[in-house]
Amino acid sequence: MPQQSFPVLHALRVHPVKSVGGFTADSAVVEPWGLAGDRRWTLIDASDTAVTQREQPRLALARAEPLPDGGIMLYAPGLEPLAIARPVLGGSRTGGAGKGVDVVIRTDAPADDIVVNVFGTKVDALSGDARASEWFSRHLGVEVRLAHLGDPAVARPVDPLYARPGETVSFADGYPLLVVTLSSLDALNSLMARGDHADEGPLPLNRFRPNLVVAGTAPWAEDGWRRITVGEVTFRVAKPCGRCVITTTDQRTARRGKEPLRTLARHRRIDGKLVFGQHLVPENTGKVQVGDVVRVFTD
């Protein structure tokens, strides 16, 4: 009798700063509002509205990696790397950044309470280090400021149409995690290769900024998922992910094209949205790691 095979977790991606490049992890802790350290920071404009690659595609060229105690290390072409500590309301924080860098927020520049507008939702946050705001402003050529999420347990509710009472999310677009599958990416790239803009493909996974990448499924199998279990955690599959112009942005060059939205419009339009991947809400906390079996529940 042949041995039954299951899908597996192929990759984990964490994006510390909303719309900024992230990093690949071998394992991660799942918190109620997403992967630990994922999208806990965001850039904001003069009106305290979150800034994303939709408005500033050059954010794709920057990258953030984690430091101890919730800080981040920032990288971008033409700029010196910058270590930033997690802000503390009304005080100072000092810590070792690793890699020979010390992290300091000075007592003469304490963090302030601010309210960030994320797609019309007001989210409590703390102002980030002024050095980071200057760093990102130089990179983008426009004035922006860095902000850090307040208490994620109460900061921002998940859409009540797809959530249970008390479920919250970080600075992610709307849901704690996003899952995509390798087979669906391959299928999408095959469709693109037969379309009007075949020269733009094949597209890499980073166009879709997922948290979990699953291997070993049939193409588009995730459309039928209701729950999945990965490692120690069970996730509820909330809804398909409607895609935006960020997916047309080359994450290496910040240049925009037509794909994959042109192909998704022809082949993956669901309830008026161009969809790729599924939004997840964790039903418990725990650890996930690359290589974990993914158990799928369809009812």
XYZ file of C-alpha atoms in Angstrom:
299
model
C 0.000 0.000 0.000
C 1.554 3.341 -1.042
C 2.434 5.736 1.765
C 0.146 8.758 1.982
C 1.931 12.060 1.465
C 0.945 15.407 2.934
C 1.710 18.981 1.954
C 4.598 20.553 3.861
C 5.611 24.026 4.934
C 8.177 25.014 2.308
C 9.112 28.515 3.537
C 8.413 31.143 6.189
C 8.618 34.874 5.530
C 8.529 37.664 8.116
C 8.149 41.337 7.193
C 8.937 43.498 10.254
C 7.964 46.765 8.518
C 4.779 46.994 6.489
C 5.523 47.066 2.726
C 9.299 46.778 3.293
C 11.356 43.724 2.358
C 11.606 41.060 5.032
C 13.546 37.883 5.701
C 13.245 34.113 5.453
C 13.053 32.166 8.721
C 13.494 28.490 9.526
C 10.906 28.694 12.307
C 8.584 31.234 13.867
C 6.293 31.721 16.828
C 2.660 32.285 15.936
C 0.920 34.878 18.098
C -2.831 35.577 17.989
C -2.243 38.529 15.626
C 0.372 36.916 13.310
C 3.954 35.708 13.229
C 6.090 37.158 16.021
C 7.708 40.349 14.707
C 5.665 40.477 11.493
C 4.438 43.918 10.434
C 4.840 45.490 13.853
C 6.185 48.681 12.254
C 4.825 50.952 9.548
C 5.738 54.185 7.846
C 3.266 57.057 8.023
C 2.833 60.361 6.212
C 2.088 63.826 7.574
C -1.549 62.857 8.219
C -0.486 59.744 10.183
C -1.745 57.465 7.382
C 0.151 54.256 6.698
C 2.442 54.455 3.645
C 2.815 51.332 1.470
C 4.290 50.266 -1.854
C 0.996 51.288 -3.432
C 2.136 54.910 -3.119
C 5.891 54.374 -2.741
C 7.180 51.413 -4.765
C 10.772 52.155 -3.673
C 9.895 50.647 -0.303
C 10.519 47.321 -2.052
C 14.239 48.122 -2.180
C 14.552 48.519 1.593
C 14.849 45.563 3.946
C 14.333 45.036 7.679
C 15.699 42.278 9.902
C 14.948 41.670 13.582
C 17.101 42.661 16.531
C 16.769 41.555 20.169
C 13.825 42.953 22.121
C 11.826 43.863 19.038
C 14.261 46.247 17.371
C 15.079 46.181 13.668
C 18.107 46.593 11.413
C 17.399 48.571 8.257
C 19.121 48.226 4.880
C 18.660 50.102 1.605
C 20.811 50.825 -1.459
C 23.060 53.858 -0.998
C 22.389 54.206 2.738
C 24.317 53.029 5.762
C 22.574 50.232 7.701
C 20.682 51.568 10.700
C 19.820 49.805 13.964
C 16.592 50.914 15.660
C 15.275 49.778 19.035
C 11.643 49.177 19.830
C 10.270 52.433 21.232
C 9.267 52.793 24.861
C 6.627 55.325 25.857
C 8.160 58.255 27.696
C 11.568 56.656 28.328
C 14.774 55.259 26.943
C 15.852 51.817 25.890
C 19.324 50.456 25.273
C 20.272 47.038 23.965
C 22.813 45.077 22.004
C 21.919 44.774 18.353
C 24.347 42.025 17.521
C 26.654 42.376 14.539
C 28.701 44.853 16.593
C 25.971 47.507 16.703
C 24.530 49.154 19.835
C 20.909 50.249 19.837
C 19.897 53.369 21.759
C 16.762 55.458 22.020
C 17.793 58.592 23.895
C 15.994 59.921 26.957
C 15.716 63.310 25.257
C 13.638 61.777 22.445
C 11.059 59.502 24.118
C 8.357 57.830 22.077
C 4.970 59.515 21.843
C 1.491 58.065 21.515
C 0.126 58.448 17.995
C -2.922 57.136 16.140
C -2.206 55.606 12.736
C -4.782 55.373 9.963
C -4.590 51.923 8.316
C -7.168 51.736 5.516
C -9.623 53.787 7.538
C -9.052 52.020 10.871
C -7.508 54.011 13.711
C -4.643 52.087 15.351
C -2.800 53.063 18.543
C 0.959 53.230 17.978
C 4.210 54.715 19.251
C 6.442 57.093 17.337
C 9.668 55.516 16.134
C 13.227 56.806 16.345
C 13.632 60.094 14.452
C 16.802 58.692 12.851
C 14.745 55.991 11.144
C 12.235 58.535 9.890
C 15.074 60.578 8.379
C 16.643 57.407 6.907
C 13.429 56.332 5.169
C 12.699 59.887 4.011
C 16.103 60.006 2.300
C 15.447 56.639 0.672
C 12.023 57.615 -0.668
C 12.628 61.293 -1.377
C 9.492 62.242 0.566
C 8.955 62.888 4.256
C 7.732 59.866 6.206
C 7.906 58.763 9.839
C 8.328 55.341 11.411
C 5.745 54.053 13.891
C 5.520 50.926 16.054
C 2.325 49.060 16.881
C 0.884 49.565 20.363
C -0.661 46.642 22.222
C -1.525 44.150 19.455
C -4.106 42.446 21.666
C -6.378 45.475 21.418
C -4.880 47.579 18.631
C -6.868 46.606 15.559
C -9.760 44.146 15.091
C -9.937 41.715 12.192
C -12.859 42.306 9.799
C -15.889 41.128 11.816
C -17.356 39.435 8.736
C -14.547 36.875 8.963
C -13.465 37.068 12.597
C -14.506 36.048 16.057
C -14.893 38.620 18.845
C -11.527 39.781 20.168
C -9.434 38.667 17.188
C -6.894 41.337 16.226
C -4.255 41.967 13.578
C -0.976 43.877 13.327
C -0.222 46.464 10.613
C -0.864 43.763 7.968
C -3.492 44.726 5.395
C -6.319 42.949 7.196
C -5.558 39.482 8.528
C -2.874 37.935 10.749
C -1.213 35.702 8.118
C -1.163 34.961 4.396
C -0.545 31.522 2.878
C 0.305 30.720 -0.756
C 1.212 27.454 -2.482
C 4.036 26.699 -4.884
C 1.733 24.793 -7.219
C -0.607 27.757 -7.594
C 2.343 30.040 -8.326
C 3.502 27.593 -11.003
C -0.025 27.503 -12.453
C -0.228 31.292 -12.487
C 3.139 31.580 -14.203
C 2.007 29.044 -16.821
C -1.083 31.132 -17.527
C 1.044 34.267 -17.761
C 3.380 32.586 -20.245
C 0.431 32.254 -22.644
C -0.747 35.834 -22.157
C 0.021 39.286 -23.556
C 2.858 40.036 -21.127
C 4.748 36.759 -21.034
C 8.032 38.662 -20.912
C 7.229 39.782 -17.348
C 7.263 36.225 -16.016
C 7.854 33.979 -14.326
C 7.110 35.834 -11.116
C 8.810 34.966 -7.813
C 7.019 34.434 -4.516
C 8.118 37.791 -3.128
C 5.601 39.572 -5.379
C 2.883 38.225 -3.075
C 4.555 38.864 0.317
C 3.287 35.670 2.009
C 4.023 34.426 5.509
C 3.576 30.695 4.847
C 4.504 28.930 1.611
C 3.168 25.393 1.183
C 4.492 22.707 -1.180
C 2.883 19.442 -2.259
C -0.654 20.532 -3.161
C -2.643 20.604 -6.374
C -2.909 24.038 -8.025
C -5.584 26.197 -6.418
C -6.344 23.500 -3.808
C -6.282 26.231 -1.164
C -9.616 27.526 -2.519
C -11.288 24.614 -0.741
C -9.430 24.815 2.555
C -11.380 25.660 5.707
C -8.659 25.002 8.293
C -5.045 23.921 8.208
C -2.736 22.694 10.948
C 0.988 23.480 10.706
C 3.293 22.343 13.489
C 1.661 23.302 16.782
C -0.887 25.709 15.302
C -4.305 25.414 13.694
C -5.340 28.230 11.382
C -8.805 29.154 10.176
C -8.865 30.030 6.474
C -10.759 33.317 6.477
C -11.022 34.321 2.822
C -9.100 34.583 -0.461
C -6.591 37.417 -0.686
C -7.595 40.142 -3.136
C -4.463 41.419 -4.865
C -3.446 45.007 -5.574
C -0.863 46.944 -7.579
C 1.945 45.894 -5.210
C 2.015 42.505 -6.960
C 3.009 44.268 -10.201
C 6.068 45.804 -8.513
C 9.396 44.091 -9.121
C 10.806 43.768 -5.607
C 14.392 44.000 -6.907
C 13.993 47.144 -9.021
C 10.745 48.818 -7.807
C 9.572 48.993 -11.442
C 5.939 48.212 -12.205
C 4.457 46.088 -14.951
C 1.044 44.685 -15.822
C 1.348 41.225 -14.308
C 0.058 39.310 -12.450
C -3.088 41.452 -12.295
C -3.765 41.084 -16.030
C -3.726 37.277 -15.774
C -5.569 37.159 -12.452
C -8.320 39.291 -13.997
C -8.807 36.659 -16.690
C -8.554 33.540 -14.575
C -8.837 34.272 -10.850
C -11.657 36.740 -10.320
C -13.722 35.741 -7.271
C -16.472 37.952 -5.839
C -15.111 40.859 -7.836
C -11.571 40.490 -6.463
C -8.402 39.306 -8.241
C -7.268 36.637 -5.815
C -4.095 34.738 -5.038
C -3.467 33.059 -1.681
C -5.606 32.808 1.428
C -5.853 34.869 4.600
C -5.380 32.956 7.856
C -6.426 33.552 11.460
C -4.644 31.432 14.105
C -6.894 29.508 16.480
C -4.081 28.974 18.985
C -0.471 30.002 19.512
C 2.652 27.906 19.058
C 5.646 27.253 16.854
C 5.806 26.458 13.140
C 8.918 25.499 11.216
C 9.944 24.723 7.672
C 9.334 21.048 6.925
C 6.234 20.793 9.134
C 3.428 18.680 7.703
C 0.413 20.743 6.664
C -2.861 18.995 7.467
C -5.811 20.301 5.504
C -9.460 20.328 6.572
C -12.081 21.106 3.947
C -15.233 21.048 6.069
